[in-house]
Amino acid sequence: MPRKRYGKGTPTPQRQKRTGRNDAMGPGDKKLKELKARMDALGIKPGDIEETFIRSSGRGGQRLNKVASCVHLKHRPTGIIVKYGAKRSQTLNRFLGLRLLVDKIDETLHGTSRVDAAAEKIRRQKQRRKRRSRSKTTP
């Protein structure tokens, strides 16, 4: 019986990505459509956004030092600038930075942001619960 030599024979099969996208770490199609709909509702055109990629800083190791994964976005009509580089993936940073830019433009145009509105809603809920608990404890 011949001995098996290591390094010869069929290669080890690699795992296949289960998603239909090329970049498994990027945002899903649903989130991309939602962002596009928000941009259309606010009248933001993709041509109005100046996009450059720069090297990120912080944790991430050698890959972070070699790849320009941080995105720098500028909306020309309003002059709003966003720099986002929290993730290691360039695609994910691009999506999250664009979402942050849309939030800032929405805040500029309408005065309140979604984050402020959510915080206000939570504050009102807490006040309501506090009043209810007081009315239950006092006879």
Short mmCIF file of C-alpha atoms in Angstrom, two decimals:
data_model
loop_
_atom_site.label_atom_id
_atom_site.label_comp_id
_atom_site.label_asym_id
_atom_site.label_seq_id
_atom_site.Cartn_x
_atom_site.Cartn_y
_atom_site.Cartn_z
CA MET A 1 0.00 0.00 0.00
CA PRO A 2 1.57 3.31 -1.08
CA ARG A 3 1.95 6.04 1.48
CA LYS A 4 0.06 9.25 0.95
CA ARG A 5 2.29 12.23 0.37
CA TYR A 6 1.17 15.45 1.94
CA GLY A 7 0.79 18.41 -0.36
CA LYS A 8 -0.31 16.27 -3.29
CA GLY A 9 -3.77 15.41 -4.48
CA THR A 10 -6.95 17.44 -4.55
CA PRO A 11 -7.00 20.86 -2.94
CA THR A 12 -9.04 21.50 0.16
CA PRO A 13 -12.45 22.90 -0.81
CA GLN A 14 -13.01 26.50 0.19
CA ARG A 15 -16.23 27.74 1.75
CA GLN A 16 -18.58 29.47 -0.62
CA LYS A 17 -20.31 32.70 0.33
CA ARG A 18 -24.01 32.14 0.86
CA THR A 19 -24.98 35.63 -0.17
CA GLY A 20 -25.53 36.76 -3.72
CA ARG A 21 -23.31 39.80 -3.24
CA ASN A 22 -19.64 40.06 -4.12
CA ASP A 23 -18.72 41.60 -0.75
CA ALA A 24 -20.11 39.56 2.13
CA MET A 25 -19.15 42.26 4.65
CA GLY A 26 -21.05 45.04 2.91
CA PRO A 27 -24.59 46.21 3.58
CA GLY A 28 -27.56 44.23 2.33
CA ASP A 29 -29.66 45.11 -0.69
CA LYS A 30 -32.57 46.15 1.53
CA LYS A 31 -30.48 48.70 3.42
CA LEU A 32 -29.03 50.07 0.19
CA LYS A 33 -32.53 50.58 -1.21
CA GLU A 34 -33.66 52.34 1.99
CA LEU A 35 -30.67 54.69 1.83
CA LYS A 36 -31.32 55.42 -1.87
CA ALA A 37 -34.98 56.18 -1.07
CA ARG A 38 -33.95 58.60 1.71
CA MET A 39 -31.50 60.32 -0.62
CA ASP A 40 -34.20 60.68 -3.29
CA ALA A 41 -36.67 62.04 -0.71
CA LEU A 42 -34.17 64.69 0.41
CA GLY A 43 -33.14 65.53 -3.16
CA ILE A 44 -29.53 64.38 -2.74
CA LYS A 45 -27.93 63.39 -6.03
CA PRO A 46 -24.97 60.97 -6.08
CA GLY A 47 -23.14 63.44 -8.34
CA ASP A 48 -23.29 66.11 -5.61
CA ILE A 49 -21.22 63.96 -3.24
CA GLU A 50 -17.44 64.11 -3.50
CA GLU A 51 -15.94 60.85 -2.28
CA THR A 52 -12.31 60.08 -1.43
CA PHE A 53 -10.75 57.18 0.43
CA ILE A 54 -7.93 57.74 2.88
CA ARG A 55 -6.01 55.56 5.29
CA SER A 56 -7.82 54.92 8.50
CA SER A 57 -6.40 55.03 12.02
CA GLY A 58 -6.92 52.97 15.14
CA ARG A 59 -7.24 49.23 15.60
CA GLY A 60 -7.25 46.86 12.64
CA GLY A 61 -3.64 45.81 12.23
CA GLN A 62 -1.63 45.54 9.06
CA ARG A 63 -4.64 45.58 6.76
CA LEU A 64 -5.78 48.92 8.14
CA ASN A 65 -2.33 50.40 7.59
CA LYS A 66 -2.08 49.17 3.98
CA VAL A 67 -5.58 49.79 2.64
CA ALA A 68 -7.33 53.15 2.28
CA SER A 69 -10.53 52.07 4.04
CA CYS A 70 -11.61 55.38 5.60
CA VAL A 71 -14.11 57.35 3.50
CA HIS A 72 -14.18 61.15 3.27
CA LEU A 73 -17.50 62.45 1.92
CA LYS A 74 -18.37 66.04 1.06
CA HIS A 75 -21.80 67.24 -0.05
CA ARG A 76 -20.96 70.12 -2.39
CA PRO A 77 -24.25 72.12 -2.20
CA THR A 78 -24.34 72.27 1.62
CA GLY A 79 -20.63 71.94 2.34
CA ILE A 80 -21.19 69.20 4.93
CA ILE A 81 -18.16 66.93 5.38
CA VAL A 82 -18.20 63.44 6.92
CA LYS A 83 -15.19 61.24 7.62
CA TYR A 84 -15.96 57.63 8.57
CA GLY A 85 -13.46 54.86 9.20
CA ALA A 86 -14.73 52.79 12.12
CA LYS A 87 -14.84 49.48 10.22
CA ARG A 88 -12.11 47.59 8.37
CA SER A 89 -14.14 47.18 5.19
CA GLN A 90 -14.08 49.99 2.64
CA THR A 91 -17.55 49.06 1.36
CA LEU A 92 -19.07 49.10 4.83
CA ASN A 93 -17.37 52.40 5.72
CA ARG A 94 -18.70 53.91 2.50
CA PHE A 95 -22.27 52.86 3.29
CA LEU A 96 -22.16 53.95 6.95
CA GLY A 97 -20.49 57.25 6.06
CA LEU A 98 -23.11 57.94 3.41
CA ARG A 99 -25.87 57.17 5.91
CA LEU A 100 -24.29 59.58 8.40
CA LEU A 101 -24.03 62.26 5.70
CA VAL A 102 -27.71 61.83 4.82
CA ASP A 103 -28.61 62.13 8.53
CA LYS A 104 -26.62 65.38 8.80
CA ILE A 105 -28.20 66.82 5.66
CA ASP A 106 -31.66 65.86 6.96
CA GLU A 107 -30.86 67.57 10.28
CA THR A 108 -29.71 70.70 8.45
CA LEU A 109 -32.80 70.86 6.25
CA HIS A 110 -35.45 69.93 8.81
CA GLY A 111 -33.89 71.04 12.08
CA THR A 112 -34.14 67.79 14.05
CA SER A 113 -32.31 64.57 13.47
CA ARG A 114 -33.63 61.03 13.78
CA VAL A 115 -31.32 60.45 16.74
CA ASP A 116 -32.73 63.48 18.58
CA ALA A 117 -36.28 62.38 17.81
CA ALA A 118 -35.59 58.87 19.13
CA ALA A 119 -34.01 60.27 22.31
CA GLU A 120 -37.03 62.56 22.81
CA LYS A 121 -39.40 59.63 22.38
CA ILE A 122 -37.53 57.59 25.01
CA ARG A 123 -37.55 60.56 27.41
CA ARG A 124 -41.34 60.90 27.06
CA GLN A 125 -41.82 57.17 27.63
CA LYS A 126 -39.78 57.33 30.82
CA GLN A 127 -41.80 60.30 32.09
CA ARG A 128 -45.04 58.47 31.34
CA ARG A 129 -43.88 55.35 33.18
CA LYS A 130 -42.72 57.45 36.11
CA ARG A 131 -46.15 59.12 36.39
CA ARG A 132 -47.91 55.75 36.19
CA SER A 133 -45.73 54.24 38.90
CA ARG A 134 -46.37 57.24 41.16
CA SER A 135 -50.13 56.95 40.73
CA LYS A 136 -50.00 53.23 41.58
CA THR A 137 -47.97 53.72 44.77
CA THR A 138 -49.97 56.65 46.22
CA PRO A 139 -53.43 55.65 47.59
#
